[in-house]
XYZ file of C-alpha atoms in Angstrom:
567
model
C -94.477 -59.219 -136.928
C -90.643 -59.165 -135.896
C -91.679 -61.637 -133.109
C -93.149 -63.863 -135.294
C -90.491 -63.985 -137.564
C -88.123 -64.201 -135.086
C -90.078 -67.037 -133.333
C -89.778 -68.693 -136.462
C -86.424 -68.510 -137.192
C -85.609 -69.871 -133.979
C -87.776 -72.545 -134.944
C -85.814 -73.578 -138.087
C -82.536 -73.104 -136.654
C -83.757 -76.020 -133.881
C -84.876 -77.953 -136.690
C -81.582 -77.855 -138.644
C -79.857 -78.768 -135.521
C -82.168 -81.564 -134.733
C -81.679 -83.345 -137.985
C -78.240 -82.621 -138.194
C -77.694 -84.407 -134.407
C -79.572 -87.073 -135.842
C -77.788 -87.481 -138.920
C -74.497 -87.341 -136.939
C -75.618 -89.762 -134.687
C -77.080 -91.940 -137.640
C -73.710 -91.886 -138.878
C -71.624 -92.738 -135.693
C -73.359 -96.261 -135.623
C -72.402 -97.001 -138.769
C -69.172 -98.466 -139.288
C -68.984 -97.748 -143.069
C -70.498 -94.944 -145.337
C -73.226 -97.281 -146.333
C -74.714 -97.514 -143.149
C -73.925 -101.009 -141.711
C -73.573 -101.354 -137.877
C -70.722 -102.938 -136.046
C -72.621 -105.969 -135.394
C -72.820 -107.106 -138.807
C -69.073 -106.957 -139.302
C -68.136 -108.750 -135.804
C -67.330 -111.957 -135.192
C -68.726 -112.859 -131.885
C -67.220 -115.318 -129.287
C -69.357 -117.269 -126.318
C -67.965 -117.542 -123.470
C -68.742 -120.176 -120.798
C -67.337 -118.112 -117.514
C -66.817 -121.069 -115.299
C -65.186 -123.138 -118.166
C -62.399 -120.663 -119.791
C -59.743 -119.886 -117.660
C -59.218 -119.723 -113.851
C -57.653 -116.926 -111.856
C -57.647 -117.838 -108.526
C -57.524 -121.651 -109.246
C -60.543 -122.763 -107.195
C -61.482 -124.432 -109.836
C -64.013 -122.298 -111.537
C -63.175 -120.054 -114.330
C -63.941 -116.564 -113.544
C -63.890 -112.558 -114.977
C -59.833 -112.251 -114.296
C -59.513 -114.987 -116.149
C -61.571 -113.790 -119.087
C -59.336 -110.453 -118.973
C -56.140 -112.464 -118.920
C -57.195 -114.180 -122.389
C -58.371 -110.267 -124.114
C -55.161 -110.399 -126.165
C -55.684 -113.848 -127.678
C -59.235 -113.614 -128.276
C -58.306 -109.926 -130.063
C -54.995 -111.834 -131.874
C -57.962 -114.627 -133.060
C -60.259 -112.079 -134.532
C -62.295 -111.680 -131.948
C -64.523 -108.748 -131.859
C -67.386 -108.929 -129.312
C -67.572 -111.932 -126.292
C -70.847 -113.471 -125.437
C -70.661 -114.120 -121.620
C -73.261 -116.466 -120.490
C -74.378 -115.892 -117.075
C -72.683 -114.384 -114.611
C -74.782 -112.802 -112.160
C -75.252 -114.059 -108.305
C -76.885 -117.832 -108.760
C -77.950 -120.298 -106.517
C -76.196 -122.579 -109.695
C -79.700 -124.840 -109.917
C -78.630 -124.079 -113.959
C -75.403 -123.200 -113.612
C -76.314 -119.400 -113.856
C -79.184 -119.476 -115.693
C -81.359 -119.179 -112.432
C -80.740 -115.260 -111.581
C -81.168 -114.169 -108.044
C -79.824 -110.465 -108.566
C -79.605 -108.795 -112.232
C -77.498 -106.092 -111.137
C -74.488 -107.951 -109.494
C -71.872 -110.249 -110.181
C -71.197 -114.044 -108.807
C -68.672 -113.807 -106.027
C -66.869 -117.016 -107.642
C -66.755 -115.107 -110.893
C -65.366 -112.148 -109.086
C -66.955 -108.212 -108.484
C -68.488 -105.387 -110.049
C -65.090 -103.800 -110.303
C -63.528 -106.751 -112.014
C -66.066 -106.358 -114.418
C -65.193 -102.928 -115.162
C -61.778 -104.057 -115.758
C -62.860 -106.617 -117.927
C -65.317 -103.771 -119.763
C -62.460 -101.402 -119.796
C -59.569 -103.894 -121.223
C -62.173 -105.088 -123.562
C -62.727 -101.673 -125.100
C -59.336 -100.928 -125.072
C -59.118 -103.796 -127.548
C -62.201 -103.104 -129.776
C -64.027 -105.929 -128.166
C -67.650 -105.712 -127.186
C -69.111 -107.431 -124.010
C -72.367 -109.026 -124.672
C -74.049 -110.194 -121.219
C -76.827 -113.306 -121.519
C -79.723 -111.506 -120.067
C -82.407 -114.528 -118.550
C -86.070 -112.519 -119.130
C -88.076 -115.377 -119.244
C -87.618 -116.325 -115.571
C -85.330 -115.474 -112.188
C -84.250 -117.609 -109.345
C -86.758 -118.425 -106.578
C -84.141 -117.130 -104.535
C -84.522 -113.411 -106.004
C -85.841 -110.970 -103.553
C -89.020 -110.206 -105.966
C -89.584 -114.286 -105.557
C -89.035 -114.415 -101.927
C -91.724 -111.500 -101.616
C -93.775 -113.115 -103.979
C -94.617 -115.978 -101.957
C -94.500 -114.453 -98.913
C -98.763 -113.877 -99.217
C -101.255 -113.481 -101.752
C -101.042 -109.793 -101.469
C -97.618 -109.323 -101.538
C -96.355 -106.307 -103.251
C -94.551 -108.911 -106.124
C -97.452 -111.408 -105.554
C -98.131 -111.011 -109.672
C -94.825 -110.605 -110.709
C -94.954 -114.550 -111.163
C -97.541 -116.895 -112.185
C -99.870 -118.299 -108.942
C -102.656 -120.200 -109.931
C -105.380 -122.428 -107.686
C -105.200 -125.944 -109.176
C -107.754 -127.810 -110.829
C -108.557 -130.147 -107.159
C -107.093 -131.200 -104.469
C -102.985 -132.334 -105.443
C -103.582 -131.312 -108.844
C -102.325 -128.513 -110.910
C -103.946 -126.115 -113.132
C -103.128 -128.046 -116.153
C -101.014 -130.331 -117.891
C -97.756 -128.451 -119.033
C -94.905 -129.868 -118.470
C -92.009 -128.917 -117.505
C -89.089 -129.261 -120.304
C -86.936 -130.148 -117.446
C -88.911 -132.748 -116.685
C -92.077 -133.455 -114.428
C -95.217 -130.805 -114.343
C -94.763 -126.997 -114.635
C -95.947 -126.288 -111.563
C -95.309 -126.306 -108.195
C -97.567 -126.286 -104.926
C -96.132 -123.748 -102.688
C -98.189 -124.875 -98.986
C -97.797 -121.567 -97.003
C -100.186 -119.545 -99.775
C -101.978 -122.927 -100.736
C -101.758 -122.246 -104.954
C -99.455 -123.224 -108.003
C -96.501 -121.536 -109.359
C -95.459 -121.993 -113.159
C -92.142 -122.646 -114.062
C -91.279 -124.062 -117.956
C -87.815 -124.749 -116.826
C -86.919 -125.994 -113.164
C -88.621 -125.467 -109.797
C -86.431 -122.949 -108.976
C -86.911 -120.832 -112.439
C -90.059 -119.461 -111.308
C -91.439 -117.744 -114.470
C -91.933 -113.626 -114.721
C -95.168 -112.834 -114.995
C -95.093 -110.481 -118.459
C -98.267 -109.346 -118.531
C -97.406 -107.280 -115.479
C -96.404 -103.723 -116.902
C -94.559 -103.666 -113.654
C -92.226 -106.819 -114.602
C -91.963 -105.382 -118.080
C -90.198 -101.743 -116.593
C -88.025 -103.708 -113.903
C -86.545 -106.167 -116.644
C -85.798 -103.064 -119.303
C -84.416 -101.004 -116.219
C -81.655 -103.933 -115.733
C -80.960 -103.465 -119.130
C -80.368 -99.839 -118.982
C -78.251 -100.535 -116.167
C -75.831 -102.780 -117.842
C -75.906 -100.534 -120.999
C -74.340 -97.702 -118.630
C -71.572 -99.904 -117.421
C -69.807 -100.615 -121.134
C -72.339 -103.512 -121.975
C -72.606 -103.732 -125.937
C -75.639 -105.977 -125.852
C -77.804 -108.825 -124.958
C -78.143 -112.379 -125.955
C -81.910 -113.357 -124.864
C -82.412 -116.598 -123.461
C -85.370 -118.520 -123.709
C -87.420 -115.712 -125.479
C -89.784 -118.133 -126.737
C -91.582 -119.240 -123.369
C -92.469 -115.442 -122.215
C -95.946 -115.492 -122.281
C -98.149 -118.389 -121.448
C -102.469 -118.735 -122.617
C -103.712 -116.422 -119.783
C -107.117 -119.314 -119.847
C -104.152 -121.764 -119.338
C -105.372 -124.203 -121.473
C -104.216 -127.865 -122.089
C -101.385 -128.176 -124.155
C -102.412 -130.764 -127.223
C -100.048 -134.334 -127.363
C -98.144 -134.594 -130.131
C -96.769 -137.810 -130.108
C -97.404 -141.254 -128.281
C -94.838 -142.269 -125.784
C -92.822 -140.647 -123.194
C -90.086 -138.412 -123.354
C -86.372 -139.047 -121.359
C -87.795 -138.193 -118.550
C -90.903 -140.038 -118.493
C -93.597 -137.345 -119.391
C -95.940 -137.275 -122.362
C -94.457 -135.454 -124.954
C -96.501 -132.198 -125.853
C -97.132 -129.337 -128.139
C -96.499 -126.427 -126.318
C -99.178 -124.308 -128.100
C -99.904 -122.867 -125.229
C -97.027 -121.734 -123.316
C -94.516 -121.122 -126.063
C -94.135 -118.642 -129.220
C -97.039 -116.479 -128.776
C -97.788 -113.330 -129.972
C -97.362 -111.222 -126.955
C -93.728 -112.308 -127.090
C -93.186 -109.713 -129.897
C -94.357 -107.160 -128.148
C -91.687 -107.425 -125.941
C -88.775 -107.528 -128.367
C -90.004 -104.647 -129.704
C -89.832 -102.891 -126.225
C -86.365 -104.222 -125.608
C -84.841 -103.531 -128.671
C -86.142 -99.564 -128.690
C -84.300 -99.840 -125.238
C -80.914 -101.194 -127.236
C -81.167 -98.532 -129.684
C -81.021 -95.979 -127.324
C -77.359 -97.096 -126.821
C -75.986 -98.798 -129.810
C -76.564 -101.725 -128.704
C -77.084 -105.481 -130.073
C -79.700 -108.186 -129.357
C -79.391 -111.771 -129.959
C -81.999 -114.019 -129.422
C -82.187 -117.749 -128.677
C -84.930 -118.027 -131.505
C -85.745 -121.918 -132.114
C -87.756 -121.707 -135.137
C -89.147 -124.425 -137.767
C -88.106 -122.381 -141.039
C -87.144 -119.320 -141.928
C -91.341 -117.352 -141.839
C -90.951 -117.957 -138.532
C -87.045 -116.405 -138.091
C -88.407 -113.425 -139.384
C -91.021 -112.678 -136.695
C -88.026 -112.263 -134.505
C -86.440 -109.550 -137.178
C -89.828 -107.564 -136.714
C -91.575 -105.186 -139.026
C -89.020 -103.247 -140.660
C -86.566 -104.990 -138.634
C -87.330 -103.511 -134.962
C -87.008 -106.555 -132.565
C -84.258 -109.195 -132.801
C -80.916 -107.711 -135.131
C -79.297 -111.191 -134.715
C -82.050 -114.160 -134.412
C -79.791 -117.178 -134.506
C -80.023 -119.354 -137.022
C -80.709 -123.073 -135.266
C -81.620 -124.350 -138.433
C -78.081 -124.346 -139.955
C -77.281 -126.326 -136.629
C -79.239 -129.198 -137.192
C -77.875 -130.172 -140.481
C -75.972 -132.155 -138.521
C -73.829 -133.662 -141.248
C -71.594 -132.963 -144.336
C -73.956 -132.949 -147.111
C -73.791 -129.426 -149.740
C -77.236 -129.826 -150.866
C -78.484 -129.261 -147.213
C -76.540 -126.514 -146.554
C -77.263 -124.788 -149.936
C -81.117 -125.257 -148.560
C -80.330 -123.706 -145.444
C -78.170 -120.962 -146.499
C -80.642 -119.904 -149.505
C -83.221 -119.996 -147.216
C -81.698 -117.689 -144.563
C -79.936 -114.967 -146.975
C -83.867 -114.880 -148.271
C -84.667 -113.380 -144.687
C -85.987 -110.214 -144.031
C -82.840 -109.264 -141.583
C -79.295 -110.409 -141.208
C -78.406 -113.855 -141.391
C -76.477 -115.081 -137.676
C -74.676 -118.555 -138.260
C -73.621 -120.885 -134.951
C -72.590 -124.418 -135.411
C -72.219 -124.605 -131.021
C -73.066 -123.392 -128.544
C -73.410 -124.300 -124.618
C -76.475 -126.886 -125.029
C -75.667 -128.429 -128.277
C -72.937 -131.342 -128.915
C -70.036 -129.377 -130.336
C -69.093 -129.314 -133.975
C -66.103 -131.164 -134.234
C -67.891 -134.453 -132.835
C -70.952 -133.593 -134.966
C -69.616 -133.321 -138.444
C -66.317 -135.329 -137.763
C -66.144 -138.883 -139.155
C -63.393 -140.112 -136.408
C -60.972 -140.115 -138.820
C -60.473 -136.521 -140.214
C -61.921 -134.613 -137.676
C -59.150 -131.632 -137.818
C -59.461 -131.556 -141.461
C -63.178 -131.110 -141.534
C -63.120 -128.465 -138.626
C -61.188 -126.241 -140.880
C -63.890 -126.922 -143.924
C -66.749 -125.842 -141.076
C -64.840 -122.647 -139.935
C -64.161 -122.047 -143.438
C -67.950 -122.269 -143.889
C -69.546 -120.443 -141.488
C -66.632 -117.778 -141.231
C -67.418 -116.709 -145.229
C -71.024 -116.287 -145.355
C -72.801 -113.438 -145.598
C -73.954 -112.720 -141.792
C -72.462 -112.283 -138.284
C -70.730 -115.767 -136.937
C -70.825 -116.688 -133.332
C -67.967 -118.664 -132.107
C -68.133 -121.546 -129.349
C -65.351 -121.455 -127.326
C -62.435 -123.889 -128.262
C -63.982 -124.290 -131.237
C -61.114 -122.772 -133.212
C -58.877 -125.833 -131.270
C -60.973 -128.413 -132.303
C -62.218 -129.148 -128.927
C -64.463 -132.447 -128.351
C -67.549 -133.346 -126.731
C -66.801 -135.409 -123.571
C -69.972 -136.627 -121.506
C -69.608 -138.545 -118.423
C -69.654 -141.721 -118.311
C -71.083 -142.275 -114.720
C -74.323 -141.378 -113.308
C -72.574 -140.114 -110.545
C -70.083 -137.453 -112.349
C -72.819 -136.244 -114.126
C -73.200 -131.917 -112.786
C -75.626 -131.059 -114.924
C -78.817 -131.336 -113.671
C -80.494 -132.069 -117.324
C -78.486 -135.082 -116.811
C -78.803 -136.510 -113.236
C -82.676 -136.261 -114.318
C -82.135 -138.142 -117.574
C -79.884 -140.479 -116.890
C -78.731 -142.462 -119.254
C -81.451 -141.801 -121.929
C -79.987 -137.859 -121.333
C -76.814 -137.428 -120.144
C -76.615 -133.518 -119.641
C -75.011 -130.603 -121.666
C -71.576 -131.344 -119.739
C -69.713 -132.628 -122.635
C -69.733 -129.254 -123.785
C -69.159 -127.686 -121.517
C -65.558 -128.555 -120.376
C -62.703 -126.830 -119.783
C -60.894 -124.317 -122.226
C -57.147 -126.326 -123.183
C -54.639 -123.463 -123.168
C -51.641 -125.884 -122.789
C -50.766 -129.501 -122.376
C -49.511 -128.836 -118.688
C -51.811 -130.470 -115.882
C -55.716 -129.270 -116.192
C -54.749 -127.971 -119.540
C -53.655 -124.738 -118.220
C -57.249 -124.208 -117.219
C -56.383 -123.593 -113.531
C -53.740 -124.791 -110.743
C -56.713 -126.279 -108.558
C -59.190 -129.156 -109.298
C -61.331 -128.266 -112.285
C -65.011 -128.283 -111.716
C -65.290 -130.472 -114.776
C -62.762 -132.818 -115.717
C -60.530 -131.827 -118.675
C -60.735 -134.295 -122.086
C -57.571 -136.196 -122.314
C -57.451 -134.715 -125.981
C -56.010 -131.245 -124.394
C -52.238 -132.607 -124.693
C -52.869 -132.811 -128.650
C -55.571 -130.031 -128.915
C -54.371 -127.102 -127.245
C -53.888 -123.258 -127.617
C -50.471 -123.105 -126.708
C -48.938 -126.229 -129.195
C -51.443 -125.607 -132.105
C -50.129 -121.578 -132.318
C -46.529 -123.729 -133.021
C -47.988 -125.406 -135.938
C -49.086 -123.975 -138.685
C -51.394 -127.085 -139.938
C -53.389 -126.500 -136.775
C -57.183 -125.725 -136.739
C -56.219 -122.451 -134.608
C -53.904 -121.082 -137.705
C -56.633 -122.078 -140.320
C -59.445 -120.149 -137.951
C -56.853 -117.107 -137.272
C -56.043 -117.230 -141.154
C -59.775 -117.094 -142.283
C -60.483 -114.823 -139.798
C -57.615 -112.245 -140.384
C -59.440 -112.775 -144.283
C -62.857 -112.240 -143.114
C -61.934 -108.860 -141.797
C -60.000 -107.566 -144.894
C -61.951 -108.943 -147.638
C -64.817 -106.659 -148.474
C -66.379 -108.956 -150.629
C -66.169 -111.634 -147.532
C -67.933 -108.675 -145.019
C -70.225 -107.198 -147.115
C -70.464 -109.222 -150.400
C -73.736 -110.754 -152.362
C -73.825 -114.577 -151.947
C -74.371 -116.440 -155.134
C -74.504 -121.002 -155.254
C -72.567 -121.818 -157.949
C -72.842 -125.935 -158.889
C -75.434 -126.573 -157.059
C -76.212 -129.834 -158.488
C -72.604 -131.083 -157.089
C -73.611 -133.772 -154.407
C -70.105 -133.662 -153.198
C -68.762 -129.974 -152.697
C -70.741 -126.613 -151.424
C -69.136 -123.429 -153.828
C -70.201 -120.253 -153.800
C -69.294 -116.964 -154.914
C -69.278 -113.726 -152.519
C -69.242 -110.607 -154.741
C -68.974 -106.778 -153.671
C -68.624 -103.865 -156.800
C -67.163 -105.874 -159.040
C -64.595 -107.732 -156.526
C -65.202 -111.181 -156.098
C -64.235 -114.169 -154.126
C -64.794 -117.655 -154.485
C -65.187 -120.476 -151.469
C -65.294 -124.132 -152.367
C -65.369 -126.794 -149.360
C -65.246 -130.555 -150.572
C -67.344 -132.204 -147.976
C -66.681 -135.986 -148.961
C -63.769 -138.317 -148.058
C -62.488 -138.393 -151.766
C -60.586 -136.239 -154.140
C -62.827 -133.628 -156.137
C -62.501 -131.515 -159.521
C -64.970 -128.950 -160.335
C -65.623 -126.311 -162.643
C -66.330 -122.975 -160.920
C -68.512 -121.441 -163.832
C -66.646 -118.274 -163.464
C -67.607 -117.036 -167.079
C -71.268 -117.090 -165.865
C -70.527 -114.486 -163.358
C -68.118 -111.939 -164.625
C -64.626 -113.872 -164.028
C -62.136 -116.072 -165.556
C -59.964 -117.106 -163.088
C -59.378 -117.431 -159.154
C -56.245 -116.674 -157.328
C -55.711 -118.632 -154.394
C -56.268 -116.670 -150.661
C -55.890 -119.554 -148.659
C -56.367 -123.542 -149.269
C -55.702 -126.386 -147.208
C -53.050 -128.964 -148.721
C -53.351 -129.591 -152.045
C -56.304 -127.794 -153.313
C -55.769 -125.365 -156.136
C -57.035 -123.581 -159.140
C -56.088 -123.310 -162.448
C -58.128 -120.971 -164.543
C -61.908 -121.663 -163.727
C -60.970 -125.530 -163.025
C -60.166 -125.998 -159.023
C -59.166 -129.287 -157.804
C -59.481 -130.215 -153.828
C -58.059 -132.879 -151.911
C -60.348 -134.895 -149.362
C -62.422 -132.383 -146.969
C -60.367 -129.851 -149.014
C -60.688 -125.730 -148.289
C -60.352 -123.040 -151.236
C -60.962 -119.383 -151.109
C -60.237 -117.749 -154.190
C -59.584 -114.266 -155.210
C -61.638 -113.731 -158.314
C -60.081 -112.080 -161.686
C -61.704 -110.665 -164.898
């Protein structure tokens, strides 16, 4: 009888000290007592390595240089970088083709300068966040090379190897988005690989359990050098109809590179893909960490697949949908902010990124372009949700596509040309100073810098305190102090104004107020205050003339008001 009550004893006391190591660690991922996680109170930064600042001045930014810039990007506000690519590439897509997951680029640098760069970074507060490519490798990654080395090849199904339909002709009629069919006839082993991006992104084969173990095993890997998390690329296109099936045409006509212009029903967004978050993000868990996803969706039912049940795949989905607004209209945004704080996870706002035209030429008439990247920071820093940063965004860095065929690097571009002229506008150098290469690097850079870096840089726009920089530092120095701002409800307030997008962010009983006038002309508003519990708002920070007095607010042209509410 002792025995058994001794047995059980011991059993309860491993109990109690079960749940309260769970509870404990429960509680150290949580950043406040009511359980949020650091994610949703970062502001994340992407990084494009080769683009932000040069060490060795080859001509290609690189880690040193990312570790040389810690203290400005924690001064900004900063609290997690989003590096895209770095790993050893043959540079088909500029990183995005992977021939080793578990190694550095030599002409980003080593291993150990990315434990430097991991080890500054923490010393800071800021996270590294490492673009993980699952939906393909390089074909010059050692489990490619095997894989076509014979049909039974140890990694022979680790890709996609199909007989085609007849002689010179492929299995079906995907194409690839790159242009030109998805597949390619490798002679030596006399079938078809698939590939939805370039030749030389052969795709993983998923529905390999083998593929699935190697992939989460990288991510282990980076989790136990300092990583923080993953952005996924090109989740979508994991999984392809196993009966490979046509894919339907959409639309008559050809696209920019000549090819009919299809649905992919059949090699993108399908259900298996879920599967596979899920997998991933019990893997993230595990380690605190953070998954993004490149999640192209057509409203906001479809954004929450990536969340999961009960939120177990994606934490941050991004939000492309907010991107394509595309211009300065309130009643828009209202739709797509309404729509996204109605999700079933956290909302994740981007206005740029690496493939998309960057803001300031998107929303900017020409005219007022500074004044209106201010009202977009001031936007999509005061939402409720986690806001990733494009780098030089907070300068008010342009677009700049080449105007030759021949200049053109990217190879989107070269393809295209001139219907599409490549992501390279984008994708140009960071401008530190107004010195030669804007700072960027001694050597010639690999693209050429925008002649707007001796007006738009870091260095002169920290001297001014009109600059885009000081409003982005400003509103993000307010972001991270104002608990209504981190954690706060979102309410519209007149949503019938055609002219200016106000809202009100409340958290117990503190309240702020954001008002952005997104036309060329003066605007006065009433901010309904009485409605909501207030009577008045106190200015936090306003560009030029905008003010309040009482619940009346006036703004000037692409005006900025945040408000501290009173009762």
């Amino acid at each position: 009888m002792k025995s058994i009550i001794s047995r059980i004893a011991s059993f309860l006391v491993c109990v109690c000290v079960f749940a309260l190591t769970a509870a404990a660690q429960t509680s150290s991922h949580a950043v406040d007592a009511e359980g949020h996680q650091w994610w949703q109170h970062a502001v994340f930064y992407e990084i494009y390595p080769r683009s932000f600042s040069d060490s060795n001045n080859d001509g290609i930014g690189d880690l040193k240089g990312i570790t040389s810039k810690l203290d400005y990007l924690k001064d900004l506000g900063v609290d997690a970088i989003w590096i895209t690519p770095c790993f050893p590439s043959p540079q088909v897509d500029f990183g995005y083709d992977v021939s080793d997951y578990e190694e550095i680029d030599p002409m980003y640098g080593t291993l150990a300068d990315f434990d430097v760069l991991a080890s500054e970074a923490k010393k800071r507060g800021i996270h590294i966040i490492l673009d993980l490519v699952v939906n393909h490798s390089s074909d010059q990654h050692k489990w490619f090379l095997d894989s076509k080395s014979s049909r039974t090849s140890a990694h022979r199904d680790w890709y996609i190897w199909r007989d085609g339909k007849g002689p010179s002709e492929p299995p079906n009629n995907w194409v690839s988005i790159f242009g030109g069919p998805a597949w390619k006839f490798d002679p030596a082993t006399r079938q078809y690989y698939y590939h939805f991006f370039y030749a030389e992104q052969p795709d993983l084969n998923w529905r390999n359990p083998a593929v699935k173990d190697a992939m989460f095993d990288v991510e282990r890997w980076w989790y136990k050098r300092g990583v923080a998390g993953f952005r996924l690329d090109a989740v979508d296109t994991l999984f392809e109809d196993p009966n490979l099936k046509d894919n339907p045409i959409k639309s008559p006509g050809k696209n920019a590179y000549g090819d009919p212009i299809e649905d992919n029903k059949y090699n993108q967004k399908l259900p298996e893909v879920h599967d596979v978050l899920r997998g991933l993000r019990k893997v993230a868990d595990e380690h605190d960490a953070v998954l993004i996803g490149e999640t192209w969706t057509a409203d906001v039912a479809e954004l929450n697949k990536y969340y999961g049940q009960g939120n177990n795949e994606l934490q941050l989905p991004m939000d492309f949908l907010f991107t394509m607004v595309n211009k300065l209209s309130p009643a828009e945004f209202r739709k797509q902010i309404a729509a996204v704080n109605g999700a079933t996870g956290w909302p994740t706002f981007v206005i740029s990124n690496h493939d998309i035209v960057r803001s300031y030429d998107r929303y900017g008439d020409g005219r007022h372009n500074d004044q209106i990247a201010k009202l977009m920071a001031a936007l999509y820093l005061t939402l409720r949700g986690t806001p990733i940063m494009y780098y030089g965004e907070e300068i008010g860095m342009k677009t700049t596509p080449p105007t030759r065929k021949e200049d053109v690097k990217d190879p989107i571009g070269r393809m295209g040309w001139p219907e599409e002229k490549g992501r390279d506008g984008e994708r140009t150098p960071m401008q530190w100073d107004s010195s030669e290469n804007a700072g960027f690097s001694k050597g010639t850079p690999w693209l050429p810098v925008p002649p707007t870096y001796k007006t738009h840089n870091v260095a002169d726009e920290s001297k001014d305190p009109d600059s885009a920089l000081e409003f982005y530092r400003k509103v993000l120095k307010l972001r991270h102090t104002n608990a209504a701002l981190l954690d706060g409800s979102y309410t519209a307030i007149n949503e019938s104004d055609a002219n200016v997008l106000s809202y009100l962010r409340v958290y117990k009983g503190h309240g702020v107020v954001v008002a952005l006038n997104m036309s060329g002309a003066p605007q006065k508003l009433n901010l309904e205050l009485k409605h909501n519990g207030f009577t008045a708002a106190k200015s936090l920070l306003a560009t030029g003339k905008s003010a309040a007095n009482g619940s009346e607010l006036s703004l000037e042209p692409y005006g900025v008001f945040i408000g501290e509410l009173t009762k």
